[in-house]
Amino acid sequence: MSRKTLLTSKEIEIILHRLACQLIENHNDFSNTVLIGLQPRGTFLAERLKKILVEDYNIQNLKLGLLDITFYRDDFRRNDEPLEATPTKIDFLIENKKVVIIDDVLYSGRSVRSALTALQAFGRPISIELLVLIDRRFSRHLPIQPNYRGRQVDAINEEKVLVNWKGTHSKDEIYLVSKNSKKE
């Protein structure tokens, strides 16, 4: 396995602040906007963005929900092991709100499609946008594109984007991991 660093901790911090500023430009005071982090990996990004928006940019009453899409995925029955869902934590309606779905990596688009279906249980929003930290181009199975992206990466299917967050790992860092093609 070979591993290439895509983003360092400092680069991630800069990107998070840029994404926060882009959100502020488009949503102003967030009085009619909610953030929805996709469980499990999008929650780290969503929580970090909320912290930056509240602490650094003084956004008040920002609503953040965490959405589990496990049983809305089109491939959940293909696993041999029983799946364990993470609790959805959305204590507000999204009816007539602007929703920003947040996930760490956009790959095939299937997670986002699942999130769109799952969100229907919480109301009908005015609009839905997508924010991702890493946009893997050339990997889509569905016509889904982000409104906000941290970094765009061209990766082949055998390569995987690995996102490490401070708190679960020693530091924030994003890698491109690939299997060595040489046989040893």
Short mmCIF file of N, CA and C in Angstrom, two decimals:
data_model
loop_
_atom_site.label_atom_id
_atom_site.label_comp_id
_atom_site.label_asym_id
_atom_site.label_seq_id
_atom_site.Cartn_x
_atom_site.Cartn_y
_atom_site.Cartn_z
N MET A 1 0.84 -1.18 0.00
CA MET A 1 0.00 0.00 0.00
C MET A 1 0.89 1.24 0.00
N SER A 2 0.58 2.17 -0.88
CA SER A 2 1.29 3.45 -0.86
C SER A 2 0.32 4.53 -0.43
N ARG A 3 0.85 5.57 0.20
CA ARG A 3 0.03 6.62 0.76
C ARG A 3 0.64 7.98 0.42
N LYS A 4 -0.17 8.83 -0.18
CA LYS A 4 0.26 10.17 -0.56
C LYS A 4 -0.58 11.17 0.22
N THR A 5 0.06 12.15 0.83
CA THR A 5 -0.67 13.17 1.57
C THR A 5 -1.33 14.13 0.58
N LEU A 6 -2.65 14.26 0.67
CA LEU A 6 -3.39 15.21 -0.16
C LEU A 6 -3.49 16.56 0.52
N LEU A 7 -3.80 16.55 1.82
CA LEU A 7 -3.94 17.79 2.58
C LEU A 7 -3.34 17.63 3.97
N THR A 8 -2.57 18.61 4.37
CA THR A 8 -2.00 18.62 5.72
C THR A 8 -3.00 19.29 6.66
N SER A 9 -2.70 19.26 7.93
CA SER A 9 -3.56 19.86 8.94
C SER A 9 -3.77 21.36 8.67
N LYS A 10 -2.71 22.06 8.34
CA LYS A 10 -2.79 23.50 8.05
C LYS A 10 -3.65 23.76 6.82
N GLU A 11 -3.47 22.97 5.77
CA GLU A 11 -4.27 23.14 4.55
C GLU A 11 -5.74 22.87 4.82
N ILE A 12 -6.04 21.87 5.64
CA ILE A 12 -7.43 21.58 5.99
C ILE A 12 -8.04 22.75 6.74
N GLU A 13 -7.30 23.33 7.66
CA GLU A 13 -7.80 24.48 8.43
C GLU A 13 -8.12 25.65 7.51
N ILE A 14 -7.27 25.91 6.54
CA ILE A 14 -7.51 26.99 5.58
C ILE A 14 -8.76 26.71 4.76
N ILE A 15 -8.89 25.48 4.30
CA ILE A 15 -10.06 25.09 3.50
C ILE A 15 -11.35 25.20 4.31
N LEU A 16 -11.31 24.78 5.57
CA LEU A 16 -12.51 24.87 6.42
C LEU A 16 -12.96 26.33 6.58
N HIS A 17 -12.01 27.23 6.75
CA HIS A 17 -12.37 28.65 6.87
C HIS A 17 -12.90 29.19 5.54
N ARG A 18 -12.32 28.77 4.44
CA ARG A 18 -12.84 29.19 3.13
C ARG A 18 -14.26 28.70 2.92
N LEU A 19 -14.52 27.43 3.26
CA LEU A 19 -15.87 26.88 3.12
C LEU A 19 -16.85 27.63 4.03
N ALA A 20 -16.44 27.94 5.24
CA ALA A 20 -17.29 28.69 6.16
C ALA A 20 -17.63 30.07 5.58
N CYS A 21 -16.64 30.73 5.00
CA CYS A 21 -16.88 32.05 4.40
C CYS A 21 -17.81 31.95 3.20
N GLN A 22 -17.67 30.91 2.40
CA GLN A 22 -18.57 30.72 1.27
C GLN A 22 -20.01 30.50 1.74
N LEU A 23 -20.15 29.73 2.82
CA LEU A 23 -21.49 29.53 3.38
C LEU A 23 -22.08 30.85 3.88
N ILE A 24 -21.28 31.66 4.54
CA ILE A 24 -21.75 32.96 5.03
C ILE A 24 -22.17 33.85 3.87
N GLU A 25 -21.38 33.86 2.79
CA GLU A 25 -21.73 34.67 1.62
C GLU A 25 -23.10 34.30 1.07
N ASN A 26 -23.42 33.01 1.07
CA ASN A 26 -24.67 32.54 0.47
C ASN A 26 -25.84 32.45 1.44
N HIS A 27 -25.56 32.39 2.75
CA HIS A 27 -26.64 32.17 3.71
C HIS A 27 -26.72 33.25 4.78
N ASN A 28 -25.83 34.23 4.74
CA ASN A 28 -25.85 35.39 5.62
C ASN A 28 -25.89 35.00 7.09
N ASP A 29 -27.03 35.13 7.76
CA ASP A 29 -27.11 34.88 9.20
C ASP A 29 -27.62 33.47 9.55
N PHE A 30 -27.90 32.65 8.56
CA PHE A 30 -28.34 31.27 8.73
C PHE A 30 -29.70 31.15 9.42
N SER A 31 -30.48 32.22 9.45
CA SER A 31 -31.79 32.16 10.11
C SER A 31 -32.76 31.23 9.39
N ASN A 32 -32.53 31.00 8.10
CA ASN A 32 -33.40 30.10 7.34
C ASN A 32 -32.62 28.92 6.74
N THR A 33 -31.46 28.63 7.32
CA THR A 33 -30.57 27.59 6.81
C THR A 33 -30.22 26.60 7.91
N VAL A 34 -30.18 25.32 7.55
CA VAL A 34 -29.74 24.28 8.49
C VAL A 34 -28.62 23.47 7.84
N LEU A 35 -27.72 22.99 8.67
CA LEU A 35 -26.64 22.11 8.21
C LEU A 35 -26.98 20.68 8.60
N ILE A 36 -26.75 19.75 7.68
CA ILE A 36 -27.01 18.33 7.95
C ILE A 36 -25.74 17.54 7.61
N GLY A 37 -25.09 17.00 8.64
CA GLY A 37 -23.91 16.16 8.44
C GLY A 37 -24.32 14.72 8.23
N LEU A 38 -23.73 14.07 7.23
CA LEU A 38 -24.04 12.67 6.97
C LEU A 38 -23.21 11.78 7.88
N GLN A 39 -23.91 10.88 8.60
CA GLN A 39 -23.26 9.93 9.50
C GLN A 39 -22.53 8.87 8.68
N PRO A 40 -21.42 8.35 9.05
CA PRO A 40 -20.66 8.78 10.22
C PRO A 40 -19.60 9.83 9.90
N ARG A 41 -19.02 9.81 8.71
CA ARG A 41 -17.83 10.64 8.46
C ARG A 41 -18.12 12.11 8.19
N GLY A 42 -19.29 12.42 7.67
CA GLY A 42 -19.62 13.83 7.43
C GLY A 42 -19.87 14.61 8.70
N THR A 43 -20.09 13.92 9.80
CA THR A 43 -20.37 14.61 11.06
C THR A 43 -19.15 15.36 11.57
N PHE A 44 -17.96 14.80 11.37
CA PHE A 44 -16.75 15.49 11.83
C PHE A 44 -16.60 16.82 11.11
N LEU A 45 -16.79 16.81 9.80
CA LEU A 45 -16.70 18.03 9.00
C LEU A 45 -17.80 19.02 9.39
N ALA A 46 -19.02 18.55 9.53
CA ALA A 46 -20.15 19.42 9.88
C ALA A 46 -19.93 20.08 11.25
N GLU A 47 -19.47 19.31 12.22
CA GLU A 47 -19.24 19.86 13.56
C GLU A 47 -18.10 20.87 13.56
N ARG A 48 -17.05 20.60 12.78
CA ARG A 48 -15.94 21.55 12.69
C ARG A 48 -16.39 22.85 12.03
N LEU A 49 -17.19 22.74 10.97
CA LEU A 49 -17.69 23.94 10.29
C LEU A 49 -18.59 24.74 11.22
N LYS A 50 -19.44 24.06 11.97
CA LYS A 50 -20.32 24.77 12.92
C LYS A 50 -19.48 25.51 13.95
N LYS A 51 -18.47 24.87 14.46
CA LYS A 51 -17.61 25.50 15.46
C LYS A 51 -16.95 26.76 14.90
N ILE A 52 -16.45 26.68 13.67
CA ILE A 52 -15.83 27.84 13.04
C ILE A 52 -16.86 28.95 12.83
N LEU A 53 -18.04 28.60 12.33
CA LEU A 53 -19.07 29.60 12.07
C LEU A 53 -19.52 30.30 13.36
N VAL A 54 -19.65 29.54 14.43
CA VAL A 54 -20.11 30.11 15.71
C VAL A 54 -19.00 30.88 16.40
N GLU A 55 -17.84 30.28 16.54
CA GLU A 55 -16.77 30.88 17.34
C GLU A 55 -15.99 31.97 16.59
N ASP A 56 -15.70 31.75 15.31
CA ASP A 56 -14.87 32.70 14.57
C ASP A 56 -15.68 33.77 13.84
N TYR A 57 -16.91 33.43 13.44
CA TYR A 57 -17.71 34.36 12.65
C TYR A 57 -19.01 34.77 13.35
N ASN A 58 -19.17 34.37 14.61
CA ASN A 58 -20.27 34.81 15.47
C ASN A 58 -21.66 34.57 14.88
N ILE A 59 -21.85 33.43 14.23
CA ILE A 59 -23.16 33.05 13.72
C ILE A 59 -23.96 32.50 14.90
N GLN A 60 -25.14 33.07 15.14
CA GLN A 60 -25.96 32.68 16.28
C GLN A 60 -27.06 31.70 15.85
N ASN A 61 -27.46 30.84 16.77
CA ASN A 61 -28.59 29.91 16.57
C ASN A 61 -28.46 29.05 15.31
N LEU A 62 -27.26 28.59 15.04
CA LEU A 62 -27.01 27.73 13.88
C LEU A 62 -27.50 26.32 14.18
N LYS A 63 -28.36 25.80 13.34
CA LYS A 63 -28.90 24.45 13.54
C LYS A 63 -28.07 23.44 12.77
N LEU A 64 -27.66 22.38 13.49
CA LEU A 64 -26.89 21.29 12.90
C LEU A 64 -27.58 19.98 13.23
N GLY A 65 -27.85 19.20 12.21
CA GLY A 65 -28.41 17.87 12.40
C GLY A 65 -27.45 16.83 11.85
N LEU A 66 -27.57 15.61 12.38
CA LEU A 66 -26.74 14.48 11.93
C LEU A 66 -27.67 13.40 11.41
N LEU A 67 -27.48 13.02 10.15
CA LEU A 67 -28.40 12.12 9.46
C LEU A 67 -27.74 10.78 9.16
N ASP A 68 -28.39 9.70 9.61
CA ASP A 68 -27.93 8.35 9.26
C ASP A 68 -28.68 7.89 8.01
N ILE A 69 -27.94 7.41 7.02
CA ILE A 69 -28.54 7.00 5.75
C ILE A 69 -28.42 5.49 5.51
N THR A 70 -28.02 4.75 6.53
CA THR A 70 -27.71 3.33 6.38
C THR A 70 -28.80 2.57 5.63
N PHE A 71 -30.03 2.70 6.05
CA PHE A 71 -31.10 1.89 5.47
C PHE A 71 -31.78 2.55 4.27
N TYR A 72 -31.25 3.67 3.85
CA TYR A 72 -31.72 4.33 2.63
C TYR A 72 -30.79 4.05 1.45
N ARG A 73 -29.64 3.43 1.75
CA ARG A 73 -28.68 3.13 0.68
C ARG A 73 -29.21 2.01 -0.21
N ASP A 74 -28.88 2.06 -1.48
CA ASP A 74 -29.35 1.04 -2.41
C ASP A 74 -28.54 -0.25 -2.32
N ASP A 75 -27.46 -0.24 -1.52
CA ASP A 75 -26.62 -1.44 -1.40
C ASP A 75 -26.62 -2.02 0.01
N PHE A 76 -27.54 -1.57 0.89
CA PHE A 76 -27.45 -2.02 2.29
C PHE A 76 -27.78 -3.50 2.46
N ARG A 77 -28.49 -4.11 1.53
CA ARG A 77 -28.82 -5.53 1.65
C ARG A 77 -27.72 -6.44 1.09
N ARG A 78 -26.68 -5.86 0.54
CA ARG A 78 -25.63 -6.66 -0.09
C ARG A 78 -24.56 -7.13 0.89
N ASN A 79 -24.60 -6.68 2.10
CA ASN A 79 -23.60 -7.07 3.09
C ASN A 79 -23.98 -8.36 3.77
N ASP A 80 -22.98 -9.18 4.06
CA ASP A 80 -23.22 -10.42 4.79
C ASP A 80 -23.47 -10.16 6.27
N GLU A 81 -22.81 -9.14 6.79
CA GLU A 81 -22.94 -8.78 8.20
C GLU A 81 -24.15 -7.86 8.38
N PRO A 82 -24.86 -7.98 9.51
CA PRO A 82 -25.95 -7.03 9.76
C PRO A 82 -25.37 -5.63 9.96
N LEU A 83 -26.04 -4.64 9.42
CA LEU A 83 -25.57 -3.26 9.53
C LEU A 83 -26.08 -2.63 10.82
N GLU A 84 -25.25 -1.76 11.37
CA GLU A 84 -25.65 -1.02 12.56
C GLU A 84 -25.79 0.45 12.18
N ALA A 85 -26.95 0.98 12.41
CA ALA A 85 -27.19 2.38 12.11
C ALA A 85 -26.69 3.25 13.25
N THR A 86 -26.31 4.45 12.91
CA THR A 86 -25.94 5.47 13.88
C THR A 86 -27.19 6.32 14.11
N PRO A 87 -27.47 6.72 15.32
CA PRO A 87 -28.71 7.49 15.54
C PRO A 87 -28.73 8.80 14.76
N THR A 88 -29.85 9.07 14.11
CA THR A 88 -30.07 10.36 13.48
C THR A 88 -30.39 11.35 14.58
N LYS A 89 -29.77 12.52 14.50
CA LYS A 89 -29.99 13.57 15.50
C LYS A 89 -30.42 14.85 14.78
N ILE A 90 -31.70 14.91 14.46
CA ILE A 90 -32.27 16.11 13.86
C ILE A 90 -33.50 16.47 14.69
N ASP A 91 -33.38 17.52 15.50
CA ASP A 91 -34.47 17.90 16.40
C ASP A 91 -35.21 19.15 15.90
N PHE A 92 -35.28 19.27 14.57
CA PHE A 92 -35.98 20.39 13.96
C PHE A 92 -36.53 19.93 12.61
N LEU A 93 -37.51 20.67 12.11
CA LEU A 93 -38.05 20.39 10.78
C LEU A 93 -37.25 21.17 9.75
N ILE A 94 -37.18 20.61 8.55
CA ILE A 94 -36.49 21.32 7.47
C ILE A 94 -37.49 21.95 6.50
N GLU A 95 -38.76 21.91 6.86
CA GLU A 95 -39.82 22.50 6.04
C GLU A 95 -39.51 23.96 5.76
N ASN A 96 -39.49 24.33 4.48
CA ASN A 96 -39.23 25.70 4.04
C ASN A 96 -37.88 26.27 4.49
N LYS A 97 -36.92 25.39 4.71
CA LYS A 97 -35.56 25.82 5.07
C LYS A 97 -34.62 25.56 3.91
N LYS A 98 -33.48 26.23 3.93
CA LYS A 98 -32.38 25.91 3.02
C LYS A 98 -31.52 24.90 3.75
N VAL A 99 -31.27 23.77 3.10
CA VAL A 99 -30.51 22.68 3.71
C VAL A 99 -29.15 22.57 3.03
N VAL A 100 -28.11 22.45 3.84
CA VAL A 100 -26.78 22.18 3.32
C VAL A 100 -26.37 20.80 3.83
N ILE A 101 -26.30 19.83 2.92
CA ILE A 101 -25.83 18.48 3.25
C ILE A 101 -24.31 18.52 3.25
N ILE A 102 -23.71 17.92 4.29
CA ILE A 102 -22.26 17.96 4.45
C ILE A 102 -21.72 16.54 4.55
N ASP A 103 -20.72 16.23 3.71
CA ASP A 103 -20.05 14.94 3.77
C ASP A 103 -18.57 15.14 3.50
N ASP A 104 -17.75 14.18 3.94
CA ASP A 104 -16.31 14.35 3.79
C ASP A 104 -15.83 14.13 2.35
N VAL A 105 -16.28 13.03 1.71
CA VAL A 105 -15.81 12.69 0.37
C VAL A 105 -17.01 12.41 -0.53
N LEU A 106 -17.05 13.05 -1.68
CA LEU A 106 -18.05 12.74 -2.70
C LEU A 106 -17.41 11.80 -3.69
N TYR A 107 -17.96 10.59 -3.77
CA TYR A 107 -17.39 9.57 -4.64
C TYR A 107 -18.40 9.23 -5.73
N SER A 108 -19.28 8.27 -5.51
CA SER A 108 -20.22 7.84 -6.53
C SER A 108 -21.50 8.69 -6.57
N GLY A 109 -21.81 9.34 -5.46
CA GLY A 109 -23.05 10.12 -5.36
C GLY A 109 -24.17 9.35 -4.69
N ARG A 110 -23.96 8.07 -4.41
CA ARG A 110 -25.02 7.25 -3.82
C ARG A 110 -25.38 7.66 -2.39
N SER A 111 -24.40 8.09 -1.62
CA SER A 111 -24.71 8.54 -0.25
C SER A 111 -25.58 9.79 -0.28
N VAL A 112 -25.29 10.69 -1.19
CA VAL A 112 -26.07 11.91 -1.30
C VAL A 112 -27.49 11.57 -1.75
N ARG A 113 -27.65 10.67 -2.71
CA ARG A 113 -28.98 10.25 -3.15
C ARG A 113 -29.75 9.67 -1.97
N SER A 114 -29.09 8.86 -1.17
CA SER A 114 -29.73 8.28 0.02
C SER A 114 -30.13 9.36 1.01
N ALA A 115 -29.29 10.37 1.17
CA ALA A 115 -29.59 11.46 2.09
C ALA A 115 -30.82 12.24 1.62
N LEU A 116 -30.93 12.45 0.32
CA LEU A 116 -32.09 13.16 -0.21
C LEU A 116 -33.38 12.42 0.11
N THR A 117 -33.33 11.10 0.00
CA THR A 117 -34.51 10.28 0.33
C THR A 117 -34.81 10.34 1.82
N ALA A 118 -33.78 10.19 2.66
CA ALA A 118 -33.97 10.19 4.11
C ALA A 118 -34.50 11.53 4.63
N LEU A 119 -34.08 12.62 4.00
CA LEU A 119 -34.50 13.94 4.46
C LEU A 119 -35.99 14.19 4.28
N GLN A 120 -36.64 13.45 3.41
CA GLN A 120 -38.06 13.65 3.17
C GLN A 120 -38.89 13.47 4.45
N ALA A 121 -38.38 12.69 5.40
CA ALA A 121 -39.10 12.47 6.66
C ALA A 121 -39.11 13.70 7.55
N PHE A 122 -38.29 14.70 7.23
CA PHE A 122 -38.16 15.88 8.09
C PHE A 122 -38.77 17.14 7.48
N GLY A 123 -39.46 16.98 6.36
CA GLY A 123 -40.12 18.12 5.73
C GLY A 123 -39.61 18.36 4.33
N ARG A 124 -40.18 19.40 3.72
CA ARG A 124 -39.81 19.75 2.35
C ARG A 124 -39.04 21.06 2.37
N PRO A 125 -37.74 21.02 2.10
CA PRO A 125 -36.94 22.25 2.13
C PRO A 125 -37.18 23.13 0.90
N ILE A 126 -36.80 24.39 1.03
CA ILE A 126 -36.84 25.31 -0.11
C ILE A 126 -35.77 24.90 -1.12
N SER A 127 -34.58 24.59 -0.61
CA SER A 127 -33.47 24.20 -1.47
C SER A 127 -32.52 23.29 -0.70
N ILE A 128 -31.73 22.55 -1.46
CA ILE A 128 -30.72 21.67 -0.87
C ILE A 128 -29.41 21.91 -1.61
N GLU A 129 -28.36 22.12 -0.84
CA GLU A 129 -27.01 22.27 -1.40
C GLU A 129 -26.13 21.17 -0.82
N LEU A 130 -24.99 20.95 -1.47
CA LEU A 130 -24.05 19.92 -1.04
C LEU A 130 -22.68 20.54 -0.82
N LEU A 131 -22.12 20.26 0.35
CA LEU A 131 -20.76 20.69 0.69
C LEU A 131 -19.94 19.45 0.98
N VAL A 132 -18.78 19.33 0.32
CA VAL A 132 -17.87 18.20 0.55
C VAL A 132 -16.46 18.73 0.73
N LEU A 133 -15.68 18.01 1.51
CA LEU A 133 -14.28 18.37 1.68
C LEU A 133 -13.47 17.91 0.48
N ILE A 134 -13.73 16.69 0.01
CA ILE A 134 -13.02 16.13 -1.15
C ILE A 134 -14.03 15.71 -2.20
N ASP A 135 -13.84 16.20 -3.41
CA ASP A 135 -14.67 15.83 -4.56
C ASP A 135 -13.82 14.95 -5.48
N ARG A 136 -14.16 13.67 -5.50
CA ARG A 136 -13.46 12.74 -6.40
C ARG A 136 -14.12 12.80 -7.77
N ARG A 137 -13.47 13.48 -8.69
CA ARG A 137 -14.03 13.56 -10.04
C ARG A 137 -13.91 12.20 -10.72
N PHE A 138 -14.67 12.03 -11.76
CA PHE A 138 -14.61 10.84 -12.62
C PHE A 138 -15.05 9.57 -11.92
N SER A 139 -15.75 9.66 -10.80
CA SER A 139 -16.17 8.48 -10.06
C SER A 139 -17.69 8.40 -9.90
N ARG A 140 -18.43 9.34 -10.45
CA ARG A 140 -19.87 9.41 -10.22
C ARG A 140 -20.62 8.30 -10.92
N HIS A 141 -21.59 7.76 -10.20
CA HIS A 141 -22.58 6.86 -10.78
C HIS A 141 -23.88 7.60 -11.00
N LEU A 142 -24.02 8.75 -10.34
CA LEU A 142 -25.24 9.57 -10.41
C LEU A 142 -24.85 11.01 -10.74
N PRO A 143 -25.74 11.76 -11.36
CA PRO A 143 -25.43 13.15 -11.75
C PRO A 143 -25.53 14.12 -10.57
N ILE A 144 -24.62 13.98 -9.62
CA ILE A 144 -24.62 14.81 -8.41
C ILE A 144 -23.29 15.56 -8.35
N GLN A 145 -23.37 16.87 -8.12
CA GLN A 145 -22.19 17.71 -8.03
C GLN A 145 -22.29 18.60 -6.79
N PRO A 146 -21.16 18.89 -6.15
CA PRO A 146 -21.21 19.74 -4.95
C PRO A 146 -21.36 21.22 -5.29
N ASN A 147 -22.03 21.95 -4.40
CA ASN A 147 -22.08 23.41 -4.49
C ASN A 147 -20.83 24.03 -3.87
N TYR A 148 -20.28 23.34 -2.87
CA TYR A 148 -19.07 23.79 -2.18
C TYR A 148 -18.12 22.60 -2.11
N ARG A 149 -16.87 22.83 -2.45
CA ARG A 149 -15.88 21.75 -2.36
C ARG A 149 -14.58 22.30 -1.80
N GLY A 150 -13.97 21.48 -0.95
CA GLY A 150 -12.68 21.87 -0.40
C GLY A 150 -11.57 21.67 -1.40
N ARG A 151 -11.48 20.47 -1.94
CA ARG A 151 -10.43 20.14 -2.92
C ARG A 151 -10.99 19.12 -3.88
N GLN A 152 -10.66 19.27 -5.14
CA GLN A 152 -11.06 18.31 -6.17
C GLN A 152 -9.88 17.39 -6.42
N VAL A 153 -10.16 16.08 -6.47
CA VAL A 153 -9.10 15.08 -6.61
C VAL A 153 -9.44 14.16 -7.78
N ASP A 154 -8.46 13.94 -8.61
CA ASP A 154 -8.60 12.94 -9.68
C ASP A 154 -7.98 11.66 -9.16
N ALA A 155 -8.81 10.68 -8.90
CA ALA A 155 -8.34 9.40 -8.36
C ALA A 155 -8.96 8.28 -9.16
N ILE A 156 -8.17 7.23 -9.38
CA ILE A 156 -8.72 6.07 -10.07
C ILE A 156 -9.44 5.19 -9.07
N ASN A 157 -10.26 4.27 -9.56
CA ASN A 157 -11.14 3.49 -8.68
C ASN A 157 -10.41 2.67 -7.63
N GLU A 158 -9.19 2.24 -7.91
CA GLU A 158 -8.46 1.44 -6.93
C GLU A 158 -7.89 2.30 -5.80
N GLU A 159 -7.91 3.61 -5.98
CA GLU A 159 -7.39 4.51 -4.96
C GLU A 159 -8.51 4.93 -4.01
N LYS A 160 -8.14 5.14 -2.77
CA LYS A 160 -9.12 5.52 -1.75
C LYS A 160 -8.66 6.80 -1.07
N VAL A 161 -9.60 7.68 -0.80
CA VAL A 161 -9.31 8.88 -0.05
C VAL A 161 -9.58 8.58 1.42
N LEU A 162 -8.58 8.78 2.26
CA LEU A 162 -8.67 8.50 3.69
C LEU A 162 -8.60 9.83 4.45
N VAL A 163 -9.66 10.15 5.17
CA VAL A 163 -9.73 11.40 5.93
C VAL A 163 -9.54 11.10 7.41
N ASN A 164 -8.51 11.68 8.00
CA ASN A 164 -8.25 11.55 9.43
C ASN A 164 -8.56 12.87 10.11
N TRP A 165 -9.36 12.81 11.19
CA TRP A 165 -9.72 14.01 11.94
C TRP A 165 -9.07 13.98 13.30
N LYS A 166 -8.56 15.15 13.72
CA LYS A 166 -8.03 15.29 15.07
C LYS A 166 -9.16 14.95 16.03
N GLY A 167 -8.89 14.16 17.00
CA GLY A 167 -9.93 13.69 17.92
C GLY A 167 -10.09 12.18 17.79
N THR A 168 -10.09 11.70 16.56
CA THR A 168 -10.09 10.25 16.34
C THR A 168 -8.71 9.78 15.90
N HIS A 169 -7.88 10.72 15.44
CA HIS A 169 -6.49 10.44 15.06
C HIS A 169 -5.61 11.52 15.70
N SER A 170 -4.32 11.40 15.51
CA SER A 170 -3.41 12.36 16.16
C SER A 170 -3.53 13.76 15.56
N LYS A 171 -3.90 13.87 14.28
CA LYS A 171 -4.03 15.18 13.65
C LYS A 171 -4.93 15.08 12.43
N ASP A 172 -5.36 16.25 11.94
CA ASP A 172 -6.13 16.30 10.70
C ASP A 172 -5.17 16.03 9.55
N GLU A 173 -5.57 15.12 8.68
CA GLU A 173 -4.76 14.84 7.49
C GLU A 173 -5.58 14.02 6.52
N ILE A 174 -5.36 14.24 5.23
CA ILE A 174 -6.07 13.49 4.20
C ILE A 174 -5.06 12.85 3.27
N TYR A 175 -5.27 11.56 3.03
CA TYR A 175 -4.35 10.77 2.21
C TYR A 175 -5.07 10.18 1.01
N LEU A 176 -4.29 9.92 -0.04
CA LEU A 176 -4.73 9.10 -1.15
C LEU A 176 -3.99 7.79 -1.02
N VAL A 177 -4.74 6.72 -0.79
CA VAL A 177 -4.14 5.41 -0.54
C VAL A 177 -4.38 4.53 -1.76
N SER A 178 -3.32 3.88 -2.23
CA SER A 178 -3.48 2.98 -3.37
C SER A 178 -2.69 1.70 -3.11
N LYS A 179 -3.18 0.64 -3.72
CA LYS A 179 -2.48 -0.63 -3.65
C LYS A 179 -1.33 -0.60 -4.63
N ASN A 180 -0.18 -1.10 -4.21
CA ASN A 180 0.95 -1.17 -5.14
C ASN A 180 0.65 -2.16 -6.24
N SER A 181 0.90 -1.76 -7.46
CA SER A 181 0.60 -2.64 -8.59
C SER A 181 1.70 -3.66 -8.81
N LYS A 182 2.87 -3.44 -8.23
CA LYS A 182 3.95 -4.41 -8.39
C LYS A 182 3.76 -5.59 -7.46
N LYS A 183 3.97 -6.79 -8.01
CA LYS A 183 3.92 -7.99 -7.17
C LYS A 183 5.28 -8.19 -6.53
N GLU A 184 5.29 -8.51 -5.25
CA GLU A 184 6.55 -8.70 -4.55
C GLU A 184 6.83 -10.15 -4.31
#
